[in-house]
Structure formats: structure tokens, C-alpha cells
N, CA and C of each residue as an Amber inpcrd file, in Angstrom:
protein
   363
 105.1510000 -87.7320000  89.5110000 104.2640000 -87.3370000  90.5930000
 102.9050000 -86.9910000  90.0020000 101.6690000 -87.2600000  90.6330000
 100.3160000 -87.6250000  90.3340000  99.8920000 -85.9860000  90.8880000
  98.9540000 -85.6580000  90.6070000  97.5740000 -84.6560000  91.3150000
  96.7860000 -85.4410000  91.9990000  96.5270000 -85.4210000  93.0780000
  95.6900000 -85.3570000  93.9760000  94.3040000 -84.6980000  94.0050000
  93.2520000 -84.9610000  93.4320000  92.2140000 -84.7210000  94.0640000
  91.0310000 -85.2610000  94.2930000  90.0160000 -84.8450000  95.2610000
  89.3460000 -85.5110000  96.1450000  88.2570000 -84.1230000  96.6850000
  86.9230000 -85.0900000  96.6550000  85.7470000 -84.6100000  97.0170000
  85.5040000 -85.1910000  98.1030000  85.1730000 -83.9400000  99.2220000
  84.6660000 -84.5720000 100.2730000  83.1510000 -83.6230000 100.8080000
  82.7760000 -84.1270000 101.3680000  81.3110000 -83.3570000 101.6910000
  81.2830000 -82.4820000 103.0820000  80.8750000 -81.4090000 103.4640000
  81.4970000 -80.5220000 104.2220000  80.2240000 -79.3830000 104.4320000
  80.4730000 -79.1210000 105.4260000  79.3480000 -77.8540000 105.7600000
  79.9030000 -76.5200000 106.1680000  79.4750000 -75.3890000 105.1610000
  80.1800000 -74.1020000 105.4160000  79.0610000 -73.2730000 106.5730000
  79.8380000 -72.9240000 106.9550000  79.1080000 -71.5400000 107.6470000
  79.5700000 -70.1670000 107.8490000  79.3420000 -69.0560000 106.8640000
  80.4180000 -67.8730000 106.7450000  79.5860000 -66.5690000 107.4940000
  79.8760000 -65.8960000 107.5990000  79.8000000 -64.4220000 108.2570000
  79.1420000 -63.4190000 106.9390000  79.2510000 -63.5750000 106.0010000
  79.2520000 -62.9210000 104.7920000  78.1300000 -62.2980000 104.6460000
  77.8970000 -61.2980000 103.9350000  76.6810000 -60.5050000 104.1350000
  75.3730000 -61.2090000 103.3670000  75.8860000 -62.2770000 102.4340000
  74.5680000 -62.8550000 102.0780000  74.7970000 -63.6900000 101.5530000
  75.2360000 -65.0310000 102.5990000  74.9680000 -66.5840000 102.3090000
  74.8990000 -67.2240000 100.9360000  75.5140000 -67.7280000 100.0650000
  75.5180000 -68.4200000  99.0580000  75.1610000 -69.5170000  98.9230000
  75.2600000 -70.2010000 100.0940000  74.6910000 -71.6230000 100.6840000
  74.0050000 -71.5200000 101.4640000  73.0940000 -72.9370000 101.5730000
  72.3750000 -73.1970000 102.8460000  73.2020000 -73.5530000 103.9500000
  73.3260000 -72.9850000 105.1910000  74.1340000 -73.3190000 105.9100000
  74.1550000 -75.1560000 106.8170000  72.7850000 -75.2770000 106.6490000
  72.7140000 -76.5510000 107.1190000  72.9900000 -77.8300000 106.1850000
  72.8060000 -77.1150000 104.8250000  72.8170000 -78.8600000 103.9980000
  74.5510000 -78.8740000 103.6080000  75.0040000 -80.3730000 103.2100000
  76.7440000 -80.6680000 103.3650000  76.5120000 -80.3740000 101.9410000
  77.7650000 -79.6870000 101.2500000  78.1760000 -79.4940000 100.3530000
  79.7280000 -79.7520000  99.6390000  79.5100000 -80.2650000  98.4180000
  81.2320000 -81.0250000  98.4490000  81.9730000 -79.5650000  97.5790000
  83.2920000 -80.2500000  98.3160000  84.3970000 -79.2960000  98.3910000
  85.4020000 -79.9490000  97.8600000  86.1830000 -79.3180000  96.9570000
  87.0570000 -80.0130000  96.0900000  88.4210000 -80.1800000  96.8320000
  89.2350000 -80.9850000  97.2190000  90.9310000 -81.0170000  98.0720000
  91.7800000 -81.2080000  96.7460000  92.3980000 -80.7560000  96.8790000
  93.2960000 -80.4830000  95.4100000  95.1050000 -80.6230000  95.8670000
  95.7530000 -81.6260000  95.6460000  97.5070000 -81.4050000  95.5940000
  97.9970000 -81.7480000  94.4000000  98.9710000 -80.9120000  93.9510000
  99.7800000 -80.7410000  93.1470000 101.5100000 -80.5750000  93.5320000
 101.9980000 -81.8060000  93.6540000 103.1830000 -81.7410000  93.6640000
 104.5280000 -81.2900000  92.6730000 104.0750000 -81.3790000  91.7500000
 105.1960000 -80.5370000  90.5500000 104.4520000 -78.8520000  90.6690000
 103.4170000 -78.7360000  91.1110000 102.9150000 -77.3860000  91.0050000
 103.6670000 -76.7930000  92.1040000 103.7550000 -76.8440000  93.4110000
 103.9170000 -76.7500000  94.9680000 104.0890000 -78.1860000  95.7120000
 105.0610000 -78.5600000  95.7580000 105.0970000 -80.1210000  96.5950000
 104.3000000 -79.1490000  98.2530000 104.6350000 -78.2700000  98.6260000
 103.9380000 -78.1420000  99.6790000 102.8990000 -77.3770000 100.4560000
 101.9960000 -77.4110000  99.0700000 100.8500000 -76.7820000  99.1540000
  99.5740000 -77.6620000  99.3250000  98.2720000 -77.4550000  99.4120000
  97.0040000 -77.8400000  99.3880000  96.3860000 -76.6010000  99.0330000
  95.3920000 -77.3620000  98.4000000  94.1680000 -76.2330000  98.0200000
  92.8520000 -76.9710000  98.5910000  91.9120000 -76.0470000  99.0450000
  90.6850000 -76.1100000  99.0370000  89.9440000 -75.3870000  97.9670000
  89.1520000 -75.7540000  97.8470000  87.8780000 -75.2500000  96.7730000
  86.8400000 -74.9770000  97.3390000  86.2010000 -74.6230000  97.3330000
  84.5110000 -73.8690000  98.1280000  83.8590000 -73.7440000  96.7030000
  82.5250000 -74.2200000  96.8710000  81.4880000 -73.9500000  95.6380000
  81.1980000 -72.7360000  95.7990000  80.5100000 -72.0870000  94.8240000
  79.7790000 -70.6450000  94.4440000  80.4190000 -70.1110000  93.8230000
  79.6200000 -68.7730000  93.1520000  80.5780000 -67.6700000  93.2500000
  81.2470000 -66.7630000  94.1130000  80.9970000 -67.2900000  95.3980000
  81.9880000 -66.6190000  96.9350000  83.0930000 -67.8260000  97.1840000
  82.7480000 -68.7850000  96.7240000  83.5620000 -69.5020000  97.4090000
  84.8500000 -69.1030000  97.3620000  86.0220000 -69.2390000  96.0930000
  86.8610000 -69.3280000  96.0890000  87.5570000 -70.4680000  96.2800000
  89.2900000 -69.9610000  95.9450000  90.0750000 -71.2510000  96.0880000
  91.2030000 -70.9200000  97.5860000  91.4910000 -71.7390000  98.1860000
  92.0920000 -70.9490000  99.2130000  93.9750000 -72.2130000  99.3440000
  94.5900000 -71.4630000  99.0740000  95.9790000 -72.9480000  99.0040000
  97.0380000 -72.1320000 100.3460000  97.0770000 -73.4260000 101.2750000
  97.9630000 -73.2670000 102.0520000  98.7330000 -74.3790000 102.8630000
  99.8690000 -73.9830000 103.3430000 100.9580000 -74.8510000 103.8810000
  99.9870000 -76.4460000 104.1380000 100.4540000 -77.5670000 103.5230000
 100.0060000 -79.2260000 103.7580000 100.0340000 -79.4060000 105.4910000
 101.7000000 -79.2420000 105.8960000 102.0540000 -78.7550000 107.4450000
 100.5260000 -78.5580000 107.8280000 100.2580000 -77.3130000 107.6630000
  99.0020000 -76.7460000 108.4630000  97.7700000 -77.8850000 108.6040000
  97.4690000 -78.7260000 107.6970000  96.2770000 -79.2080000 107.4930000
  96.5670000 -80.4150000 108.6750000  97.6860000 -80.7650000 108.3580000
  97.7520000 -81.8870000 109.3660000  98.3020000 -82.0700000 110.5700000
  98.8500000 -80.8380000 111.2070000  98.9190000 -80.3510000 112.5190000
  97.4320000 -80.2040000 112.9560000  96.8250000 -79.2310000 112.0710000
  95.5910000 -78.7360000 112.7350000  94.3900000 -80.1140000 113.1680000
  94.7160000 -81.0820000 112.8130000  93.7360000 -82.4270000 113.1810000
  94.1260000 -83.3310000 114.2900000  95.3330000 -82.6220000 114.7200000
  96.1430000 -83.0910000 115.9860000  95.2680000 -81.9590000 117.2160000
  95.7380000 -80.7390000 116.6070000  95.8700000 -79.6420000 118.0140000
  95.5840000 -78.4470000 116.7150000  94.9960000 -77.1190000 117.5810000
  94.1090000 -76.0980000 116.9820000  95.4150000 -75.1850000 116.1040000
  96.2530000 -75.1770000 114.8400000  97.1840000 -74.7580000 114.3780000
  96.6160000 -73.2830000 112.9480000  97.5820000 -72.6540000 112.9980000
  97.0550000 -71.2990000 111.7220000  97.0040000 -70.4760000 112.5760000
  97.2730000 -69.3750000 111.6910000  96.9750000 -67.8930000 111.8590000
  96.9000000 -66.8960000 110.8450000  96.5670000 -66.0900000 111.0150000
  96.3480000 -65.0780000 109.6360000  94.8880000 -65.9020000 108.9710000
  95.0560000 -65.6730000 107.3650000  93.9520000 -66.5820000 106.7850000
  93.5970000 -67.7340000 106.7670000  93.8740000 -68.5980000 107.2320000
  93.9770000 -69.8300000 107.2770000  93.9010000 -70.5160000 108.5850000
  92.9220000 -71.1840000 109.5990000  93.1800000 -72.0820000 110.5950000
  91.8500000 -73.2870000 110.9860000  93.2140000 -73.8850000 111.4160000
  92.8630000 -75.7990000 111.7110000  92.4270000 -76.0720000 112.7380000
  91.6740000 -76.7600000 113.2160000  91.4710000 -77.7810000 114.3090000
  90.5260000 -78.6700000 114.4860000  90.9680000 -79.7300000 115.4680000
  89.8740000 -80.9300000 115.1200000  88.7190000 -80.1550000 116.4770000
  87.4550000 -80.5530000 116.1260000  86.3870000 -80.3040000 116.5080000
  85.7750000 -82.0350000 117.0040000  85.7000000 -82.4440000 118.4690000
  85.7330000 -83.5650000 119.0340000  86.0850000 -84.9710000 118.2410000
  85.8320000 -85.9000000 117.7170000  86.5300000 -86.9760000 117.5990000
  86.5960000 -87.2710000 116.5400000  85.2820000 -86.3870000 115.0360000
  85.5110000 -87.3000000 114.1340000  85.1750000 -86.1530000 113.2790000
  85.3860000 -84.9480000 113.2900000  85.0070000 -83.5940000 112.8550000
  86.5470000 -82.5280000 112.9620000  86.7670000 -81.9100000 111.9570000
  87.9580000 -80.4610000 111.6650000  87.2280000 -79.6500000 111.3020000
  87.8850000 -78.3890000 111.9380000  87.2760000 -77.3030000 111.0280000
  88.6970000 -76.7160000 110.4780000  87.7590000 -76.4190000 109.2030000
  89.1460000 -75.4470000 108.6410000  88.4390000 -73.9620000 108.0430000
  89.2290000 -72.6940000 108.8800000  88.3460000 -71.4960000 109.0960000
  89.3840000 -70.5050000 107.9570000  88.2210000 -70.0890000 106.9730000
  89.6420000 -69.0770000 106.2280000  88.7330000 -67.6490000 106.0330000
  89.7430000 -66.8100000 106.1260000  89.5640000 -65.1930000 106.5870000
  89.7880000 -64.4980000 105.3080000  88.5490000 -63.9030000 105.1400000
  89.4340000 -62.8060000 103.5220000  88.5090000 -61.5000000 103.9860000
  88.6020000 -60.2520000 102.9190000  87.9270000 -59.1100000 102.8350000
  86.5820000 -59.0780000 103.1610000  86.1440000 -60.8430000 102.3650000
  84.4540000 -60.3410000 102.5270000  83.9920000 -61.1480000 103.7020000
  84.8950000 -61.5320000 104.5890000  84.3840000 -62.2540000 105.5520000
  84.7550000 -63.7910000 106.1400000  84.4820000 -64.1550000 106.9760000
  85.0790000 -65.5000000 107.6850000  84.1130000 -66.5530000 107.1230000
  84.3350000 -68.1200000 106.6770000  83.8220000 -69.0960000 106.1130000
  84.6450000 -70.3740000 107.2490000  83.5370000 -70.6470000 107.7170000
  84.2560000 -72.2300000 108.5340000  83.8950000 -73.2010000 108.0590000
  84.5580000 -74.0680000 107.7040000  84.1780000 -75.0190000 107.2900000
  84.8340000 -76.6380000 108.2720000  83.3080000 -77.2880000 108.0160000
  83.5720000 -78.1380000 109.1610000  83.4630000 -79.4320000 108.1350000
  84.3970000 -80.1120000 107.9910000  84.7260000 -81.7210000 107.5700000
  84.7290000 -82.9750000 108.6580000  84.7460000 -84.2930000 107.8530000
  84.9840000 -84.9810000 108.4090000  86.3640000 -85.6390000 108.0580000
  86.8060000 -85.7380000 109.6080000  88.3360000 -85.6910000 110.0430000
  88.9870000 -87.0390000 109.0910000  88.3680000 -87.7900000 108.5860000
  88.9240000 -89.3150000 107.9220000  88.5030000 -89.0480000 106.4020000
  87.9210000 -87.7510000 106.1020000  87.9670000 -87.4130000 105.0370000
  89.4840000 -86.6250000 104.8170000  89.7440000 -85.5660000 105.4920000
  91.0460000 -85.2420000 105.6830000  92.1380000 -85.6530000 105.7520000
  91.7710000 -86.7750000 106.3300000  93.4130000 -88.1010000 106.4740000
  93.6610000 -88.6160000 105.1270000  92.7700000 -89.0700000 104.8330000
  93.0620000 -89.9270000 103.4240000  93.2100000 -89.1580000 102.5190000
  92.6300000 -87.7400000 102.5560000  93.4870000 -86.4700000 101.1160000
  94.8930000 -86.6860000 101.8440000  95.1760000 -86.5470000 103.1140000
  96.4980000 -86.0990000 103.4110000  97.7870000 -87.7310000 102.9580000
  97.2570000 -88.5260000 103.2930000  97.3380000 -89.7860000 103.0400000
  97.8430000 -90.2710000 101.4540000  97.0500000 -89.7820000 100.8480000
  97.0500000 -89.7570000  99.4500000  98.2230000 -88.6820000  98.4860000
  98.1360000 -87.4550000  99.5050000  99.4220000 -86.1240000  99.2620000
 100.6630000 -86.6520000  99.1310000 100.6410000 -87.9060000 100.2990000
 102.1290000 -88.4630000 100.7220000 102.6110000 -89.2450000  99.7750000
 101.8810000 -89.9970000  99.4300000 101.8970000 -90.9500000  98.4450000
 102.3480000 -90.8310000  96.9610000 101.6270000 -89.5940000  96.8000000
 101.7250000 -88.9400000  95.4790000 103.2060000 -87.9490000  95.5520000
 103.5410000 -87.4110000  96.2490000 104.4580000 -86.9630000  96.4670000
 105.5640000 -87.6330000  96.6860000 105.8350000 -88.8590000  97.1360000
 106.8450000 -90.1680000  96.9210000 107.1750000 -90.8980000  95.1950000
 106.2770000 -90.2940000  94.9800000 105.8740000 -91.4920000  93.3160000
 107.4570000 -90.7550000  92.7240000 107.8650000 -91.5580000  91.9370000
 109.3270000 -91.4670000  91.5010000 108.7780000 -90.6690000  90.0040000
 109.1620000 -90.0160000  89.6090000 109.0550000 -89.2220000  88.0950000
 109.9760000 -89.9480000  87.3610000 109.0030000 -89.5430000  86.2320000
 108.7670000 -90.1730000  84.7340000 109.1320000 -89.3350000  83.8100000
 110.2210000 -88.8580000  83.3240000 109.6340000 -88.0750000  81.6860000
 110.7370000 -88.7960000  80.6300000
């Protein structure tokens, strides 16, 4: 089984008391799977030093591009036809981040794939 990862370009917009980004320009965001690590995890990556790494249920990512799914730190939904947001909650504040939805498919696309691959040692 392979790692998965993938840059996609994405626009944050957080609550935080003092912006690390420009909120208007797209900034890439790292999608990260690791199947010998967590077969059923995902990670996101956020640039900065606020960003952080945020890893949660695969499930979640790809419900939420169907219909609005999450709770607690973590939630999904597609935003009209060709746009997701994925919104995550910590101490210092809320960060939404809005992708494009066929950027999302093909990490998720690619998860599956990699996660089928027959092992080697």
C-alpha cells in the first residue's frame, strides 16, 4: 500500500485573532493518506504557523460532498456544484476552508486505490 498525497489549491477563511493568510488569494493545502499508518484516516495540512494538521474519518470527507456531514472538529459539505467546504474547530478558532469539489474526488479516488494495492514485503 502507497501514501497518498496531493496538493490542491484552496481558500481559507478563519475567525482567528490575526489572519496568517490573505483571505482572498488560493493557497495549496497538502491531502495526505496513509494506509499502513490509518487505512481510515485523511489528513489535511493548512500552511503557516496556525495552520496545522487536522486527520479525520475518510467516511467524513466523502459523505460531506454528497450532503452537509461532521460534528465536533471537523465538518463537510458541498457548497453549490463545484465547491466543499471543509470547516475545522480548535482552541484558537474556526478555519473554513473552501476547495474544489473534483479536487476532493480524485484525493478520495486515489485513497481507494491505494488502499486496494496488494502488499509487498
Amino acid at each position: 500500500m502507497s501514501v497518498v498525497e496531493q496538493y490542491a489549491r484552496a481558500r481559507i477563511v478563519t475567525d482567528a485573532a490575526a489572519p496568517l493568510i490573505d483571505e482572498l488569494e488560493s493557497i495549496p493545502v497538502t491531502l495526505r493518506y496513509d494506509p499502513e499508518h490509518d487505512p481510515r484516516l485523511v489528513r489535511i495540512r493548512l500552511p503557516g504557523a496556525g495552520g496545522g494538521e487536522w486527520a479525520f474519518d475518510r467516511r467524513l470527507l466523502e459523505e460531506g460532498l454528497r450532503a452537509p456531514a461532521g460534528s465536533g472538529e471537523v465538518r463537510v459539505w458541498p457548497c453549490g456544484r463545484v465547491q466543499a467546504i471543509v470547516e475545522f474547530h480548535s482552541a484558537q478558532g474556526v478555519s473554513v476552508v473552501q476547495f474544489e469539489r473534483q479536487a476532493l474526488l480524485r484525493f478520495l479516488r486515489r485513497t481507494y486505490t491505494a488502499a486496494a494495492e496488494p502488499v509487498t514485503h
